[in-house]
Structures are given as structure tokens and as C-alpha cells.
Amino acid sequence: MTAGELVRPIRPRALPSGALNIEADAAECAALARRFSVTAIHALTAAVDFDTQDGAVLVNGTLRATIEQPCAVTQDDFIYTVEEPLELRFVPAAGVPEYSPDEEIELDAGDIDEIPYEGESFDLGEALAQTLALAIDPYKEGPQADEMRRKAGIVSDENVAPSGPLAEALAALKKD
């Protein structure tokens, strides 16, 4: 197993007593940018608090990152900031029920961010990296996107009047 780009092991038996601030260094940001296929990650920080409940470690806080990526319309790089709340629950893998591959299960809201771990520690850094991955919009548009559409003559569906037989029938009904 290879080490991740952002490794921050946490031992449940020795949790930090106060808030923990995590900051990715330049090499970690560059490795994550390659992993997520963005131009650059200029900054990545997280401020988290720990708690325990029924043998699980609860991590709550906020993830912040400054991302540079190509605009989905112009392909020009632009920079934006993401801020994501964190609500993670790390549980020992031994406590996670096993299901058969084709068994249907239902998850409640608390199960969604539940992360099983094995051994004496879990990697908070990888959980932060995965949270960042979900926050990156691969189709995000930069500040020049609307201007490029206007120059190309592309009109938004919101600005196009409905046309065709159904639109005419609806217009006739509205007149009555």
C-alpha cells in the first residue's frame, strides 16, 4: 500500500485535547493537484475538533482550499476558494457489519460519513483529501465564461422562448 499525498495519522487512544489545525505543505498540495487533475492547489487547511461516541471518533470542523483549474468553457485557468464543513465518524473496522455484495442496505444520514479503520490509528489526511475531491467541481466556470458564450452566440436555455406545437398549445391555453 502506498502512502497518500496528505498523511495525518490520528490515534484514537491519544486524541488531541483541543482543536487541531492542519495545513498541507507545498509538496502535499502539488501531489493532491496531480491526483485531482487540477492546475494547482495553492492552499489547503482544516480546523477540526475531536469527540468520541460509542467507540467511534467524531471529527467536526471546516476544510478550506484555494484551487486553480481550467474553466469548463474557456479553458483559461482561474482561482477560487472552497470551504466545506466536516462531519466525519471513524469507526473500528471490527465494528462494521459485513454485507454480501448484492445485499441491499439502507443508510441513514449518520452512516454516510462513517469511515472504518484498522489498527491503532486512522488517516485523517486521506479523509480530508477525499472531502476536497468531492468539493472540486470539474465543470466549474471561470469569470469569462458568460462573455465567451455571448461571443460564440450561445444562448442559455433560460433566455430562450419556448417554441413548437406544445409551446403554442400552452400559450393558447394561457390566453383563455
Tab-separated table of N, CA and C in Angstrom, residues 93-174:
chain	number	residue	atom	x	y	z
A	93	ALA	N	-12.882	-1.063	12.217
A	93	ALA	CA	-13.412	-1.945	11.165
A	93	ALA	C	-14.100	-3.164	11.748
A	94	ALA	N	-13.655	-3.627	12.908
A	94	ALA	CA	-14.265	-4.797	13.527
A	94	ALA	C	-15.728	-4.538	13.905
A	95	GLY	N	-16.100	-3.282	14.099
A	95	GLY	CA	-17.461	-2.949	14.477
A	95	GLY	C	-18.391	-2.711	13.304
A	96	VAL	N	-17.871	-2.780	12.086
A	96	VAL	CA	-18.685	-2.529	10.902
A	96	VAL	C	-19.264	-3.848	10.416
A	97	PRO	N	-20.593	-3.948	10.286
A	97	PRO	CA	-21.183	-5.208	9.825
A	97	PRO	C	-20.788	-5.508	8.373
A	98	GLU	N	-20.652	-6.787	8.077
A	98	GLU	CA	-20.323	-7.196	6.717
A	98	GLU	C	-21.606	-7.541	5.974
A	99	TYR	N	-21.646	-7.166	4.724
A	99	TYR	CA	-22.801	-7.433	3.878
A	99	TYR	C	-22.339	-8.181	2.650
A	100	SER	N	-23.231	-8.974	2.087
A	100	SER	CA	-22.880	-9.659	0.842
A	100	SER	C	-22.933	-8.626	-0.286
A	101	PRO	N	-22.183	-8.867	-1.378
A	101	PRO	CA	-22.085	-7.865	-2.449
A	101	PRO	C	-23.429	-7.444	-3.052
A	102	ASP	N	-24.394	-8.337	-3.105
A	102	ASP	CA	-25.663	-7.986	-3.742
A	102	ASP	C	-26.777	-7.698	-2.728
A	103	GLU	N	-26.405	-7.590	-1.454
A	103	GLU	CA	-27.388	-7.310	-0.417
A	103	GLU	C	-27.742	-5.831	-0.421
A	104	GLU	N	-29.014	-5.548	-0.341
A	104	GLU	CA	-29.467	-4.167	-0.301
A	104	GLU	C	-29.479	-3.682	1.146
A	105	ILE	N	-28.872	-2.522	1.378
A	105	ILE	CA	-28.855	-1.950	2.720
A	105	ILE	C	-29.333	-0.509	2.646
A	106	GLU	N	-29.823	-0.014	3.769
A	106	GLU	CA	-30.241	1.379	3.835
A	106	GLU	C	-29.307	2.127	4.766
A	107	LEU	N	-28.921	3.305	4.353
A	107	LEU	CA	-28.038	4.152	5.148
A	107	LEU	C	-28.835	5.335	5.661
A	108	ASP	N	-28.607	5.697	6.906
A	108	ASP	CA	-29.183	6.950	7.371
A	108	ASP	C	-28.112	8.030	7.265
A	109	ALA	N	-28.469	9.249	7.577
A	109	ALA	CA	-27.535	10.371	7.390
A	109	ALA	C	-26.231	10.173	8.166
A	110	GLY	N	-26.296	9.548	9.330
A	110	GLY	CA	-25.102	9.339	10.132
A	110	GLY	C	-24.144	8.322	9.544
A	111	ASP	N	-24.629	7.425	8.700
A	111	ASP	CA	-23.779	6.389	8.110
A	111	ASP	C	-22.970	6.888	6.923
A	112	ILE	N	-23.389	7.969	6.330
A	112	ILE	CA	-22.776	8.410	5.091
A	112	ILE	C	-21.306	8.771	5.271
A	113	ASP	N	-20.965	9.477	6.309
A	113	ASP	CA	-19.582	9.897	6.528
A	113	ASP	C	-18.887	9.028	7.578
A	114	GLU	N	-19.241	7.755	7.610
A	114	GLU	CA	-18.623	6.813	8.533
A	114	GLU	C	-17.455	6.128	7.831
A	115	ILE	N	-16.290	6.185	8.452
A	115	ILE	CA	-15.075	5.670	7.825
A	115	ILE	C	-14.472	4.590	8.727
A	116	PRO	N	-14.460	3.348	8.256
A	116	PRO	CA	-13.841	2.296	9.073
A	116	PRO	C	-12.315	2.374	8.998
A	117	TYR	N	-11.662	1.985	10.078
A	117	TYR	CA	-10.196	1.941	10.097
A	117	TYR	C	-9.751	0.680	10.817
A	118	GLU	N	-8.530	0.251	10.504
A	118	GLU	CA	-7.940	-0.911	11.151
A	118	GLU	C	-6.670	-0.482	11.871
A	119	GLY	N	-6.337	-1.174	12.922
A	119	GLY	CA	-5.105	-0.886	13.635
A	119	GLY	C	-5.304	0.143	14.726
A	120	GLU	N	-4.208	0.766	15.098
A	120	GLU	CA	-4.184	1.699	16.223
A	120	GLU	C	-4.417	3.154	15.830
A	121	SER	N	-4.551	3.428	14.522
A	121	SER	CA	-4.740	4.814	14.098
A	121	SER	C	-5.530	4.863	12.796
A	122	PHE	N	-6.007	6.055	12.476
A	122	PHE	CA	-6.664	6.295	11.183
A	122	PHE	C	-5.998	7.503	10.541
A	123	ASP	N	-6.143	7.604	9.226
A	123	ASP	CA	-5.504	8.687	8.487
A	123	ASP	C	-6.499	9.814	8.228
A	124	LEU	N	-6.453	10.831	9.057
A	124	LEU	CA	-7.325	11.986	8.879
A	124	LEU	C	-6.985	12.721	7.586
A	125	GLY	N	-5.725	12.711	7.196
A	125	GLY	CA	-5.310	13.392	5.969
A	125	GLY	C	-6.010	12.842	4.736
A	126	GLU	N	-6.123	11.532	4.638
A	126	GLU	CA	-6.807	10.935	3.482
A	126	GLU	C	-8.294	11.293	3.488
A	127	ALA	N	-8.901	11.333	4.658
A	127	ALA	CA	-10.307	11.742	4.749
A	127	ALA	C	-10.473	13.194	4.285
A	128	LEU	N	-9.516	14.050	4.648
A	128	LEU	CA	-9.561	15.446	4.191
A	128	LEU	C	-9.374	15.517	2.681
A	129	ALA	N	-8.457	14.719	2.146
A	129	ALA	CA	-8.223	14.699	0.700
A	129	ALA	C	-9.483	14.266	-0.038
A	130	GLN	N	-10.164	13.251	0.476
A	130	GLN	CA	-11.386	12.787	-0.179
A	130	GLN	C	-12.499	13.823	-0.080
A	131	THR	N	-12.567	14.531	1.033
A	131	THR	CA	-13.546	15.606	1.174
A	131	THR	C	-13.261	16.710	0.155
A	132	LEU	N	-11.988	17.047	-0.017
A	132	LEU	CA	-11.611	18.049	-1.016
A	132	LEU	C	-11.983	17.579	-2.417
A	133	ALA	N	-11.736	16.313	-2.717
A	133	ALA	CA	-12.064	15.780	-4.041
A	133	ALA	C	-13.540	15.974	-4.355
A	134	LEU	N	-14.396	15.766	-3.372
A	134	LEU	CA	-15.837	15.938	-3.583
A	134	LEU	C	-16.225	17.409	-3.729
A	135	ALA	N	-15.411	18.304	-3.192
A	135	ALA	CA	-15.713	19.733	-3.256
A	135	ALA	C	-15.268	20.373	-4.569
A	136	ILE	N	-14.374	19.717	-5.292
A	136	ILE	CA	-13.889	20.273	-6.556
A	136	ILE	C	-14.912	20.004	-7.651
A	137	ASP	N	-15.378	21.062	-8.291
A	137	ASP	CA	-16.347	20.952	-9.381
A	137	ASP	C	-15.583	20.863	-10.698
A	138	PRO	N	-15.600	19.707	-11.362
A	138	PRO	CA	-14.835	19.579	-12.612
A	138	PRO	C	-15.397	20.437	-13.752
A	139	TYR	N	-16.614	20.931	-13.591
A	139	TYR	CA	-17.248	21.753	-14.630
A	139	TYR	C	-17.413	23.201	-14.181
A	140	LYS	N	-16.619	23.615	-13.217
A	140	LYS	CA	-16.719	24.980	-12.703
A	140	LYS	C	-16.358	25.977	-13.805
A	141	GLU	N	-17.103	27.051	-13.824
A	141	GLU	CA	-16.893	28.075	-14.846
A	141	GLU	C	-16.195	29.288	-14.260
A	142	GLY	N	-15.253	29.816	-15.008
A	142	GLY	CA	-14.500	30.979	-14.595
A	142	GLY	C	-15.230	32.270	-14.896
A	143	PRO	N	-14.609	33.385	-14.591
A	143	PRO	CA	-15.271	34.688	-14.737
A	143	PRO	C	-15.532	35.095	-16.190
A	144	GLN	N	-14.848	34.505	-17.150
A	144	GLN	CA	-15.040	34.890	-18.556
A	144	GLN	C	-15.994	33.958	-19.313
A	145	ALA	N	-16.602	33.001	-18.643
A	145	ALA	CA	-17.448	32.007	-19.311
A	145	ALA	C	-18.644	32.642	-20.017
A	146	ASP	N	-19.356	33.539	-19.338
A	146	ASP	CA	-20.536	34.158	-19.954
A	146	ASP	C	-20.154	34.995	-21.171
A	147	GLU	N	-19.045	35.722	-21.087
A	147	GLU	CA	-18.584	36.534	-22.222
A	147	GLU	C	-18.231	35.646	-23.412
A	148	MET	N	-17.573	34.532	-23.161
A	148	MET	CA	-17.220	33.594	-24.235
A	148	MET	C	-18.484	33.028	-24.897
A	149	ARG	N	-19.493	32.691	-24.104
A	149	ARG	CA	-20.752	32.192	-24.663
A	149	ARG	C	-21.415	33.265	-25.530
A	150	ARG	N	-21.415	34.494	-25.026
A	150	ARG	CA	-22.048	35.590	-25.768
A	150	ARG	C	-21.350	35.786	-27.110
A	151	LYS	N	-20.009	35.777	-27.115
A	151	LYS	CA	-19.260	35.949	-28.360
A	151	LYS	C	-19.509	34.803	-29.327
A	152	ALA	N	-19.726	33.602	-28.792
A	152	ALA	CA	-19.959	32.433	-29.648
A	152	ALA	C	-21.420	32.318	-30.069
A	153	GLY	N	-22.282	33.194	-29.539
A	153	GLY	CA	-23.693	33.161	-29.902
A	153	GLY	C	-24.474	32.067	-29.182
A	154	ILE	N	-23.958	31.589	-28.109
A	154	ILE	CA	-24.639	30.552	-27.338
A	154	ILE	C	-25.584	31.225	-26.354
A	155	VAL	N	-26.842	30.840	-26.416
A	155	VAL	CA	-27.865	31.432	-25.563
A	155	VAL	C	-28.278	30.400	-24.513
A	156	SER	N	-28.442	30.853	-23.297
A	156	SER	CA	-28.861	29.981	-22.206
A	156	SER	C	-30.291	29.503	-22.434
A	157	ASP	N	-30.572	28.284	-22.023
A	157	ASP	CA	-31.937	27.756	-22.130
A	157	ASP	C	-32.926	28.628	-21.365
A	158	GLU	N	-32.457	29.290	-20.324
A	158	GLU	CA	-33.321	30.152	-19.536
A	158	GLU	C	-33.764	31.390	-20.313
A	159	ASN	N	-32.982	31.798	-21.316
A	159	ASN	CA	-33.288	33.007	-22.080
A	159	ASN	C	-33.953	32.721	-23.421
A	160	VAL	N	-34.228	31.463	-23.708
A	160	VAL	CA	-34.848	31.092	-24.976
A	160	VAL	C	-36.341	30.905	-24.750
A	161	ALA	N	-37.119	31.562	-25.598
A	161	ALA	CA	-38.574	31.411	-25.505
A	161	ALA	C	-38.956	30.026	-26.019
A	162	PRO	N	-39.869	29.348	-25.335
A	162	PRO	CA	-40.307	28.034	-25.794
A	162	PRO	C	-40.947	28.140	-27.181
A	163	SER	N	-40.723	27.119	-27.998
A	163	SER	CA	-41.323	27.115	-29.333
A	163	SER	C	-41.764	25.698	-29.667
A	164	GLY	N	-42.552	25.588	-30.712
A	164	GLY	CA	-43.030	24.279	-31.135
A	164	GLY	C	-44.506	24.104	-30.814
A	165	PRO	N	-45.074	22.985	-31.244
A	165	PRO	CA	-46.515	22.772	-31.088
A	165	PRO	C	-46.976	22.762	-29.625
A	166	LEU	N	-46.205	22.185	-28.738
A	166	LEU	CA	-46.624	22.155	-27.336
A	166	LEU	C	-46.584	23.548	-26.725
A	167	ALA	N	-45.564	24.332	-27.065
A	167	ALA	CA	-45.471	25.693	-26.556
A	167	ALA	C	-46.630	26.540	-27.071
A	168	GLU	N	-47.001	26.345	-28.347
A	168	GLU	CA	-48.125	27.091	-28.913
A	168	GLU	C	-49.426	26.695	-28.229
A	169	ALA	N	-49.615	25.408	-27.959
A	169	ALA	CA	-50.825	24.946	-27.284
A	169	ALA	C	-50.895	25.511	-25.870
A	170	LEU	N	-49.764	25.547	-25.172
A	170	LEU	CA	-49.745	26.098	-23.835
A	170	LEU	C	-50.052	27.595	-23.860
A	171	ALA	N	-49.485	28.298	-24.831
A	171	ALA	CA	-49.753	29.737	-24.956
A	171	ALA	C	-51.220	29.983	-25.226
A	172	ALA	N	-51.850	29.132	-26.046
A	172	ALA	CA	-53.270	29.290	-26.340
A	172	ALA	C	-54.110	29.047	-25.077
A	173	LEU	N	-53.725	28.099	-24.266
A	173	LEU	CA	-54.459	27.838	-23.025
A	173	LEU	C	-54.343	29.004	-22.053
A	174	LYS	N	-53.186	29.625	-22.017
A	174	LYS	CA	-52.972	30.740	-21.087
A	174	LYS	C	-53.757	31.968	-21.503
